[in-house]
Coordinates of C-alpha atoms and ligand atoms in Angstrom, one line a residue:
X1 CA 43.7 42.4 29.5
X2 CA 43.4 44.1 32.9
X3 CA 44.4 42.0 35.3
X4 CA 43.2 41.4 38.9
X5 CA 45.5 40.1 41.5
X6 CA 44.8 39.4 44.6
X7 CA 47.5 37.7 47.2
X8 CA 47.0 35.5 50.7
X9 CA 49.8 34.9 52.9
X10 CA 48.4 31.1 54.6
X11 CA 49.5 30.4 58.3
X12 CA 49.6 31.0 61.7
X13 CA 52.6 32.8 63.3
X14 CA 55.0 31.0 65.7
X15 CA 57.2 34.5 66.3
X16 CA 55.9 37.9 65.1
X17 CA 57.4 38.6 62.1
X18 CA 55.4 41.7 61.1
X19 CA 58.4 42.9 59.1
X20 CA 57.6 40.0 56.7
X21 CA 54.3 40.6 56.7
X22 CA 54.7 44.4 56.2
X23 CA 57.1 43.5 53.3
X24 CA 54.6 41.1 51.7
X25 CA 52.1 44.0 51.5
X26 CA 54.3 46.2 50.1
X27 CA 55.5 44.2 47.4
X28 CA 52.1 43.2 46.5
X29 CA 51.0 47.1 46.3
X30 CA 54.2 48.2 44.5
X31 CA 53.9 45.2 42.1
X32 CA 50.6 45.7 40.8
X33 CA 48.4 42.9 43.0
X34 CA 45.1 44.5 44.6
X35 CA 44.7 43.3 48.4
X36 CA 46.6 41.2 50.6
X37 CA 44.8 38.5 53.2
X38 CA 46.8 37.7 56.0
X39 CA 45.1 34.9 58.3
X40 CA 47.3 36.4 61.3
X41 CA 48.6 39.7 61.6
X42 CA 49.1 42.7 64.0
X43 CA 46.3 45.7 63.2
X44 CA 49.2 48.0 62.7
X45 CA 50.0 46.7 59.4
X46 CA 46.4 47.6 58.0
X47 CA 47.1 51.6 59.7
X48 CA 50.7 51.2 57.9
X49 CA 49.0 50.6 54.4
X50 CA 46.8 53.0 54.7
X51 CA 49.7 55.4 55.5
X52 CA 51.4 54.5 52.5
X53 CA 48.3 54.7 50.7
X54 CA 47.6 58.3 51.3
X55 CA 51.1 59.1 50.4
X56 CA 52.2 57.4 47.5
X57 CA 48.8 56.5 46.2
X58 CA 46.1 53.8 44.8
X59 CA 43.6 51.7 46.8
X60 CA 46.1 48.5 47.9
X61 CA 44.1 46.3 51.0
X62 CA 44.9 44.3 53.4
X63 CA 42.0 41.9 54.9
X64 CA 42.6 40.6 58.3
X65 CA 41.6 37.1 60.1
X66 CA 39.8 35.1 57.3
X67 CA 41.5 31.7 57.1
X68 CA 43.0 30.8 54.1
X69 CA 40.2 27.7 53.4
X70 CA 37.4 30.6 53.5
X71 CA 39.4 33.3 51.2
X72 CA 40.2 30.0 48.3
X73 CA 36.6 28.9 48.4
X74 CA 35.5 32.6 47.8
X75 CA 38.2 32.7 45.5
X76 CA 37.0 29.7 43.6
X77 CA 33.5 30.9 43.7
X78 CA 34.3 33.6 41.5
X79 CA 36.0 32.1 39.1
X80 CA 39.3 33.1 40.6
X81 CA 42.3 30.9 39.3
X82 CA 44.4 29.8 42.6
X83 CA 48.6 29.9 41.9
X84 CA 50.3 28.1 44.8
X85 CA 54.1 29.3 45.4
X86 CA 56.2 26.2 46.4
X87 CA 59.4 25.0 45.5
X88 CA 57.9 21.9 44.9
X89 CA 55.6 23.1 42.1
X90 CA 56.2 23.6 38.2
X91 CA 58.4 26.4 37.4
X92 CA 57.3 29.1 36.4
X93 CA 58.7 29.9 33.3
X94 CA 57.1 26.8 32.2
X95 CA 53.4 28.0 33.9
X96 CA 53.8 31.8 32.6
X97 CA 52.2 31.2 29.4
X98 CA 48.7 30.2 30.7
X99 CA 48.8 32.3 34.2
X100 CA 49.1 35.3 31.3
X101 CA 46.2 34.2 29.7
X102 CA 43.8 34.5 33.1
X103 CA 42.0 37.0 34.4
X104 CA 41.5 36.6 37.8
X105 CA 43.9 35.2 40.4
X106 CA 44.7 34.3 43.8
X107 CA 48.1 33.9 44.5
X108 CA 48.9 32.1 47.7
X109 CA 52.2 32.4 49.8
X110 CA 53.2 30.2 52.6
X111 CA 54.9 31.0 56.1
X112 CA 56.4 28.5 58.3
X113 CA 54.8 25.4 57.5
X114 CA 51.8 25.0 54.7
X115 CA 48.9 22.3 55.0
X116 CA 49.3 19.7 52.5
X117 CA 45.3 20.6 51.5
X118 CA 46.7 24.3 50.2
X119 CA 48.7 21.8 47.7
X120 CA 45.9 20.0 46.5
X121 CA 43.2 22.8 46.5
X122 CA 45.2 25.1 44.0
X123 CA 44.6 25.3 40.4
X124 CA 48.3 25.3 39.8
X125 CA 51.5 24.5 42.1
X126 CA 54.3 27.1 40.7
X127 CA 58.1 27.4 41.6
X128 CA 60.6 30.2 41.3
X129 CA 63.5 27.4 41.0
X130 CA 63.8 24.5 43.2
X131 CA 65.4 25.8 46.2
X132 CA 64.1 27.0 49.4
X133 CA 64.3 30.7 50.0
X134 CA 61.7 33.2 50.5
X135 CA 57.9 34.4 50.1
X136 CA 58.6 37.7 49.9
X137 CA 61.0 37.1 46.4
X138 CA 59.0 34.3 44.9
X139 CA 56.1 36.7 45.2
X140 CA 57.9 39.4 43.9
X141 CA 59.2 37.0 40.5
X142 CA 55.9 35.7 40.3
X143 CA 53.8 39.1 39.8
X144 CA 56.6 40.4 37.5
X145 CA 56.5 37.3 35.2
X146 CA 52.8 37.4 34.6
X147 CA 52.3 41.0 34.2
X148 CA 55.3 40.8 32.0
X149 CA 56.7 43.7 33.5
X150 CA 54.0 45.9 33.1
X151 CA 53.7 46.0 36.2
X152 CA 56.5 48.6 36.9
X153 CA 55.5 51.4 34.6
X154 CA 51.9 51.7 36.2
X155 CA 51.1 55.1 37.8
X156 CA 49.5 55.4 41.3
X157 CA 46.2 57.7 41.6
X158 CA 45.7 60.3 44.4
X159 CA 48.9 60.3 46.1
X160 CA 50.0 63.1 47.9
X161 CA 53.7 62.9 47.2
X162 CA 55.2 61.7 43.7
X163 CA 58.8 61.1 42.8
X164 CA 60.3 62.3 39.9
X165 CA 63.6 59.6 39.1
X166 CA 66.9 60.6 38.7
X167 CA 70.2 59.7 38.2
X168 CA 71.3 61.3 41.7
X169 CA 69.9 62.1 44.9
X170 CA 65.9 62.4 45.7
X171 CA 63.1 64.5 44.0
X172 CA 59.5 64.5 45.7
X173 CA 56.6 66.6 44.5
X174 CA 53.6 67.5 45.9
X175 CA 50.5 66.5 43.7
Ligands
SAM201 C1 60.3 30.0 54.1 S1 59.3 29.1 53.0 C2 58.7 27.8 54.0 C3 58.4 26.5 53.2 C4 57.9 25.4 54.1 N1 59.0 24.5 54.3 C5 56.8 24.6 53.6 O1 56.1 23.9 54.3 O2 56.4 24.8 52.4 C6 57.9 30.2 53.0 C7 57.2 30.3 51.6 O3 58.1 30.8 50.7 C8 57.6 30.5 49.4 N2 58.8 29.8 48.7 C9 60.0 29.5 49.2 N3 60.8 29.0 48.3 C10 60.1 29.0 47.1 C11 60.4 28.6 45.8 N4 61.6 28.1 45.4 N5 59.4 28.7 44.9 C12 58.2 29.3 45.2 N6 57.9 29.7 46.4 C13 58.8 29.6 47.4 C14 56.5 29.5 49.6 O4 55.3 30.1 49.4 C15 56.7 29.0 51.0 O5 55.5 28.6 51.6

């Protein structure tokens, strides 16, 4: 089943991290999610997308300033499933087997400090173990266990550059 993934990052910044943010987007693109909503984030990351877009490929977007209630009721509107990341939540090699059997999801990511409502308005609260460490890798884990690593051998359309892998040192075509 084709899957459609889409991603929000939930929370005001305290210091601008746009690296994080930058990194959230592009590990969302590479690993096979849609769009990205970030509730609060520099304009520049939208123009970097698009940069990486038109050179690597595919139609990955960012969407700017919604808060995160407005993007889960839409979500839930549309018969979206919502997949909380916490380290408080069920692990996810325990959740895999049903998030692999929807459709449509929204997974949600937190930054500094996430409202106890996000908790209560997901479908399903999910962990990549029981520790604290990052958005950016539980994402990551996440996307790759419920595409079941499909994700990684998609290709991208319309770039402008491709790579060709190898063993040693760096091929690039021109498409
Ligand atoms: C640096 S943590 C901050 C967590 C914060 N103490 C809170 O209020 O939840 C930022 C985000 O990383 C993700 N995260 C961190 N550790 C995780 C884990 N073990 N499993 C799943 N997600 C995790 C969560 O989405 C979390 O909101």
């Amino acid at each position: 089943m084709e899957k459609s993934i889409r991603v929000l990052r939930v929370g005001q910044r305290y210091v601008r991290d746009d690296r994080t943010l930058t990194h959230l987007c592009l590990v969302s693109r590479a690993l096979g999610a849609e769009s990205i909503y970030l509730e609060d984030a520099e304009k520049d990351v939208v123009g970097t997308l698009e940069e990486v877009n038109r050179t690597w490929g595919g139609e990955f977007k960012a969407v700017l300033g919604l808060s995160w209630k407005k993007v889960i009721q839409e979500a839930k509107k549309e018969g979206r499933k919502v997949v909380h990341l916490t380290m408080y939540g069920v692990p996810i090699q325990e959740a895999v087997g049903e998030l692999r059997k929807e459709g449509k999801l929204l997974l949600v990511v937190g930054g500094p400090k996430v409202p106890g409502k996000v908790y209560h308005e997901a479908d399903y609260n999910v962990s990549v173990t029981s520790q604290p460490h990052s958005e950016i890798a539980a994402l990551a884990i996440v996307l790759h266990e419920i595409q079941s690593g499909e994700e990684l051998k998609r290709a991208f359309q319309k770039s402008r550059l491709r790579i060709l892998p190898s063993a040693r040192g760096k091929r690039v075509v021109e498409n």
